[in-house]
Coordinates of C-alpha atoms in Angstrom, one line a residue:
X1 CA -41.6 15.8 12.0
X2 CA -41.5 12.0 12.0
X3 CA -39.1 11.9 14.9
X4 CA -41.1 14.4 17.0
X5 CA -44.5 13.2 16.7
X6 CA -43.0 9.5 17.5
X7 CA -41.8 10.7 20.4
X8 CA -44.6 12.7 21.6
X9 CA -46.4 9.6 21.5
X10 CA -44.1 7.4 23.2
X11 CA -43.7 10.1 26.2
X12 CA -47.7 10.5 26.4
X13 CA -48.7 7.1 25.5
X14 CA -52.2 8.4 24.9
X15 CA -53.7 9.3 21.5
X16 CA -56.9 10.9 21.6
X17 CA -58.7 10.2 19.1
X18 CA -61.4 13.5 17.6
X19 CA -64.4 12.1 15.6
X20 CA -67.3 14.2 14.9
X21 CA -66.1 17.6 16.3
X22 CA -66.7 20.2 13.6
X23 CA -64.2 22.4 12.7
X24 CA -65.6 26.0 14.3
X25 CA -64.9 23.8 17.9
X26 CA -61.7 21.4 17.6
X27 CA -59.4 24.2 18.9
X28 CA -61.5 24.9 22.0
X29 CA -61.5 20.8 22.5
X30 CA -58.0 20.6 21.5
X31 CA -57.6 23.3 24.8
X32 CA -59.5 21.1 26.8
X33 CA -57.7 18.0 26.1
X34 CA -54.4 19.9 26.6
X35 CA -55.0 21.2 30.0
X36 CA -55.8 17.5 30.9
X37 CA -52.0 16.7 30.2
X38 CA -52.6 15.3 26.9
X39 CA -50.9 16.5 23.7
X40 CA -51.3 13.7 20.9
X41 CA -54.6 14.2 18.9
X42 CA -55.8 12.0 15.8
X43 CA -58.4 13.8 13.9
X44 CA -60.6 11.2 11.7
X45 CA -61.5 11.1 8.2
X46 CA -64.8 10.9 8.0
X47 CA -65.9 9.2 4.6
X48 CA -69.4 8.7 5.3
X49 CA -70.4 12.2 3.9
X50 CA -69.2 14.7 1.3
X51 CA -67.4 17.1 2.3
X52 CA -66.3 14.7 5.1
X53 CA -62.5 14.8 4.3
X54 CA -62.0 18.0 3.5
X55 CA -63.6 19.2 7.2
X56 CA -60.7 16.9 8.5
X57 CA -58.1 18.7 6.8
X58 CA -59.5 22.0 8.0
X59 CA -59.7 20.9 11.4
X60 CA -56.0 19.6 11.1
X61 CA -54.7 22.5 9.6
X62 CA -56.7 24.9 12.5
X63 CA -54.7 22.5 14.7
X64 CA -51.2 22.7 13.0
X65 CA -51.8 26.9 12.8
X66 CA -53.4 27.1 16.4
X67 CA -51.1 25.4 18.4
X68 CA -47.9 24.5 16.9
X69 CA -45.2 22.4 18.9
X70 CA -47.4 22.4 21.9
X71 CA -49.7 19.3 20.4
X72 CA -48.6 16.9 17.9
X73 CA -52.0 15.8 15.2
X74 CA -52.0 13.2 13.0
X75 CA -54.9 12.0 10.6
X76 CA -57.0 8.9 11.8
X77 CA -59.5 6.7 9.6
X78 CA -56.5 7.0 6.5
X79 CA -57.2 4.5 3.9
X80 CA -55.8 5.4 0.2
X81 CA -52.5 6.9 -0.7
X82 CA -54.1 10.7 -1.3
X83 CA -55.2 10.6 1.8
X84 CA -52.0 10.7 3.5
X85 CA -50.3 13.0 1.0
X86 CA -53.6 15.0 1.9
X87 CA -53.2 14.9 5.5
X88 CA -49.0 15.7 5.1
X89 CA -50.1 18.6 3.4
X90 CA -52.2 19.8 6.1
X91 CA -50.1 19.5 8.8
X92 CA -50.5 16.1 10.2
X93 CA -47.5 14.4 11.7
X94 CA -48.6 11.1 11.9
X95 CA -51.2 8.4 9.8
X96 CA -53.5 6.3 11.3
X97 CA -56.0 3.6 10.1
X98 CA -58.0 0.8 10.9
X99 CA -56.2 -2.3 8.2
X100 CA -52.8 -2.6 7.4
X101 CA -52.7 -1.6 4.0
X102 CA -48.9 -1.7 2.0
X103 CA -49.7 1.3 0.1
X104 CA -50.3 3.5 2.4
X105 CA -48.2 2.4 5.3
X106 CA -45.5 2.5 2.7
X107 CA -46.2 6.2 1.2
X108 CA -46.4 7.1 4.8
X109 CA -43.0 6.2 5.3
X110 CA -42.0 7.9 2.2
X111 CA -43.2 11.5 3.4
X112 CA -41.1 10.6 6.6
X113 CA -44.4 10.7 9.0
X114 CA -44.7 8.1 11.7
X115 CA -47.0 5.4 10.4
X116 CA -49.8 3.1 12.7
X117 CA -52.0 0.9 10.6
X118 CA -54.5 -1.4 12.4
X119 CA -54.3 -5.0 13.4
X120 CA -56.0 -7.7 15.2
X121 CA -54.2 -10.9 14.0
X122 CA -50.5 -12.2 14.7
X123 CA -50.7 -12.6 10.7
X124 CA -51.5 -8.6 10.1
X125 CA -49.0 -7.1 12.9
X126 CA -46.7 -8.9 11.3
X127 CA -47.4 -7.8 7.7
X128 CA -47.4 -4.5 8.7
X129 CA -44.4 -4.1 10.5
X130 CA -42.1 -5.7 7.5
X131 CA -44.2 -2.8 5.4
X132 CA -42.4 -0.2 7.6
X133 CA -45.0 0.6 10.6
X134 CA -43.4 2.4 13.4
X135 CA -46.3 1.2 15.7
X136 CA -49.1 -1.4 15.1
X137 CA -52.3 -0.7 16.5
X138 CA -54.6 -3.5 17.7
X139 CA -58.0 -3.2 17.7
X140 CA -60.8 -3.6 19.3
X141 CA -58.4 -3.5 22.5
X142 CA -61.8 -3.9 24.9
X143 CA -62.6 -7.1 23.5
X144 CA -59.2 -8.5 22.6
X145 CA -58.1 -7.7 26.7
X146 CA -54.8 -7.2 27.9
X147 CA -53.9 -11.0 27.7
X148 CA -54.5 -11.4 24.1
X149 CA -52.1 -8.7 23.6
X150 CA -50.0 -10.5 26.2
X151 CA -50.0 -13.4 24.6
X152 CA -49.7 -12.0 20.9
X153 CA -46.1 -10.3 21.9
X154 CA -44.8 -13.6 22.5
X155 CA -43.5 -14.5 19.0
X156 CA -43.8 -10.5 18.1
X157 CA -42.3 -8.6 21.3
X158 CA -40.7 -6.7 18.6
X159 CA -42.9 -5.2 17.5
X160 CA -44.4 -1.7 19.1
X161 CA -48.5 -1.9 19.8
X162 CA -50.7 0.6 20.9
X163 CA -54.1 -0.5 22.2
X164 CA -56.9 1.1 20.9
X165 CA -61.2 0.4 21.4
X166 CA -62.7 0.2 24.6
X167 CA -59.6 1.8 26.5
X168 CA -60.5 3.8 29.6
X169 CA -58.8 4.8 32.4
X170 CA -59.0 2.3 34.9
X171 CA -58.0 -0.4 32.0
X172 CA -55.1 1.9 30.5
X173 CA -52.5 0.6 33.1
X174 CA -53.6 -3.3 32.1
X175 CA -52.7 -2.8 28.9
X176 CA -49.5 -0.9 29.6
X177 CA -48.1 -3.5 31.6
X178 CA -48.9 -5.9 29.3
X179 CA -46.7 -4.2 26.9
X180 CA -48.3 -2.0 24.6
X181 CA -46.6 1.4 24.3
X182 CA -49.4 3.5 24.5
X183 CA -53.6 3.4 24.1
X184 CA -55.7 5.4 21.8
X185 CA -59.2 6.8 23.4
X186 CA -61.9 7.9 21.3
X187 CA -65.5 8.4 23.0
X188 CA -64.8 7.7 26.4
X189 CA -62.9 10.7 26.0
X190 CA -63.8 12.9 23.4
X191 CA -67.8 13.2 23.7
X192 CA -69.3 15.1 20.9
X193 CA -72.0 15.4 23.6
X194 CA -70.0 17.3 25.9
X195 CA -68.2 19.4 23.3
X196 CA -71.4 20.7 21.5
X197 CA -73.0 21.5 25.5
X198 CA -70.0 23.6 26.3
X199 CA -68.5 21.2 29.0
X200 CA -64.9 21.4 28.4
X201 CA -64.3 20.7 31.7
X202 CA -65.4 17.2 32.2
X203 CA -63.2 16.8 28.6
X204 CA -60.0 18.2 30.8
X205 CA -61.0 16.0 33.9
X206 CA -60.9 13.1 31.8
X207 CA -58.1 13.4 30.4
X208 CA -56.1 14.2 33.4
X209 CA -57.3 11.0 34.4
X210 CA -55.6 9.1 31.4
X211 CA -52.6 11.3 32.2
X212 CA -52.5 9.8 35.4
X213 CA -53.2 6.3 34.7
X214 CA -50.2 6.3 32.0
X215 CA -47.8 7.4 35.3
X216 CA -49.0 5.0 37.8

């Protein structure tokens, strides 16, 4: 699984991230996002509400059930230890959150499922890549720019980053040629708005467009 979704990530090199989407529509957005060219969704824990989590898991599981090998889902938003054993259990291939934490980063590797804790500072890449991250993600990308990361994979060229906050097409090649591996896209992408109106389409035309800005 680990190998497969790290892969899938590295071919796309664009994660789209799903926030917000009830279950009863994620498979007709999942479609959507597919048709664009995209194939690598992160689905969020939401922890602001109850019953938060466990819509997640149901949404990653629909996922897992609906469309098998054609997308590869990992869980977004992951911050404790359950969690990820939580999101394994669903289906999820690969763990995502917003802080480098060694607990989870290192359970992550454990259950053999590609791991990409969050990162702004030289100090925190760092940390978590000795802790076993396959990819760091820095964040907020938008406000960081393309020559922070630049400049950051001086000393740590080693190290794989995705960009991730304030990515949108017409930026996505910026911060691949500055060395990131791949961006993450959450609302300039995946609008709850569009979703809940029916307009799949504009969801497919987007993405097609960060398909195409990944290829040059």
């Amino acid at each position: 699984m680990k190998n497969t979704a790290l892969e899938a990530i590295m071919e796309t090199k664009v994660i789209a991230i799903v926030r917000g989407i009830p279950s009863t529509q994620i498979c007709d957005l999942a479609g959507a996002i597919l048709a664009g060219g995209l194939r690598c969704l992160e689905v969020t824990f939401d922890h602001s509400k109850e019953g938060g989590i466990e819509e997640t898991l149901r949404s990653i599981r629909l996922l897992s059930e609906r469309f098998g090998n054609e997308i590869e889902v990992g869980a977004g938003t992951v911050m404790t230890v359950k969690e990820v054993a939580l999101a394994r259990e669903a289906g999820a291939g690969y763990i995502i959150s917003p802080n480098a934490d060694e607990a989870v980063i290192r359970e992550t590797r454990r259950l053999e499922l590609v791991s990409i804790p969050g990162a702004m500072t030289a100090t925190e890449a760092a940390s978590a890549w000795s802790w076993g991250a396959n990819i760091v993600k820095l964040f907020p990308a938008g406000i960081l720019g393309p020559d922070y990361i630049k400049a950051l994979r001086g000393p740590l060229g080693h190290i794989p980053f995705t960009a991730v906050g304030g990515v949108t097409p017409q930026n996505t090649p910026d911060f691949l040629r500055a060395g990131c591996v791949g961006v993450g896209v959450g609302g300039n992408l995946v609008s709850s708005k569009l979703v809940s109106e029916g307009k799949l389409d504009e969801i497919t035309n987007t993405a097609k467009a960060y398909a195409q800005a990944v290829r040059g």
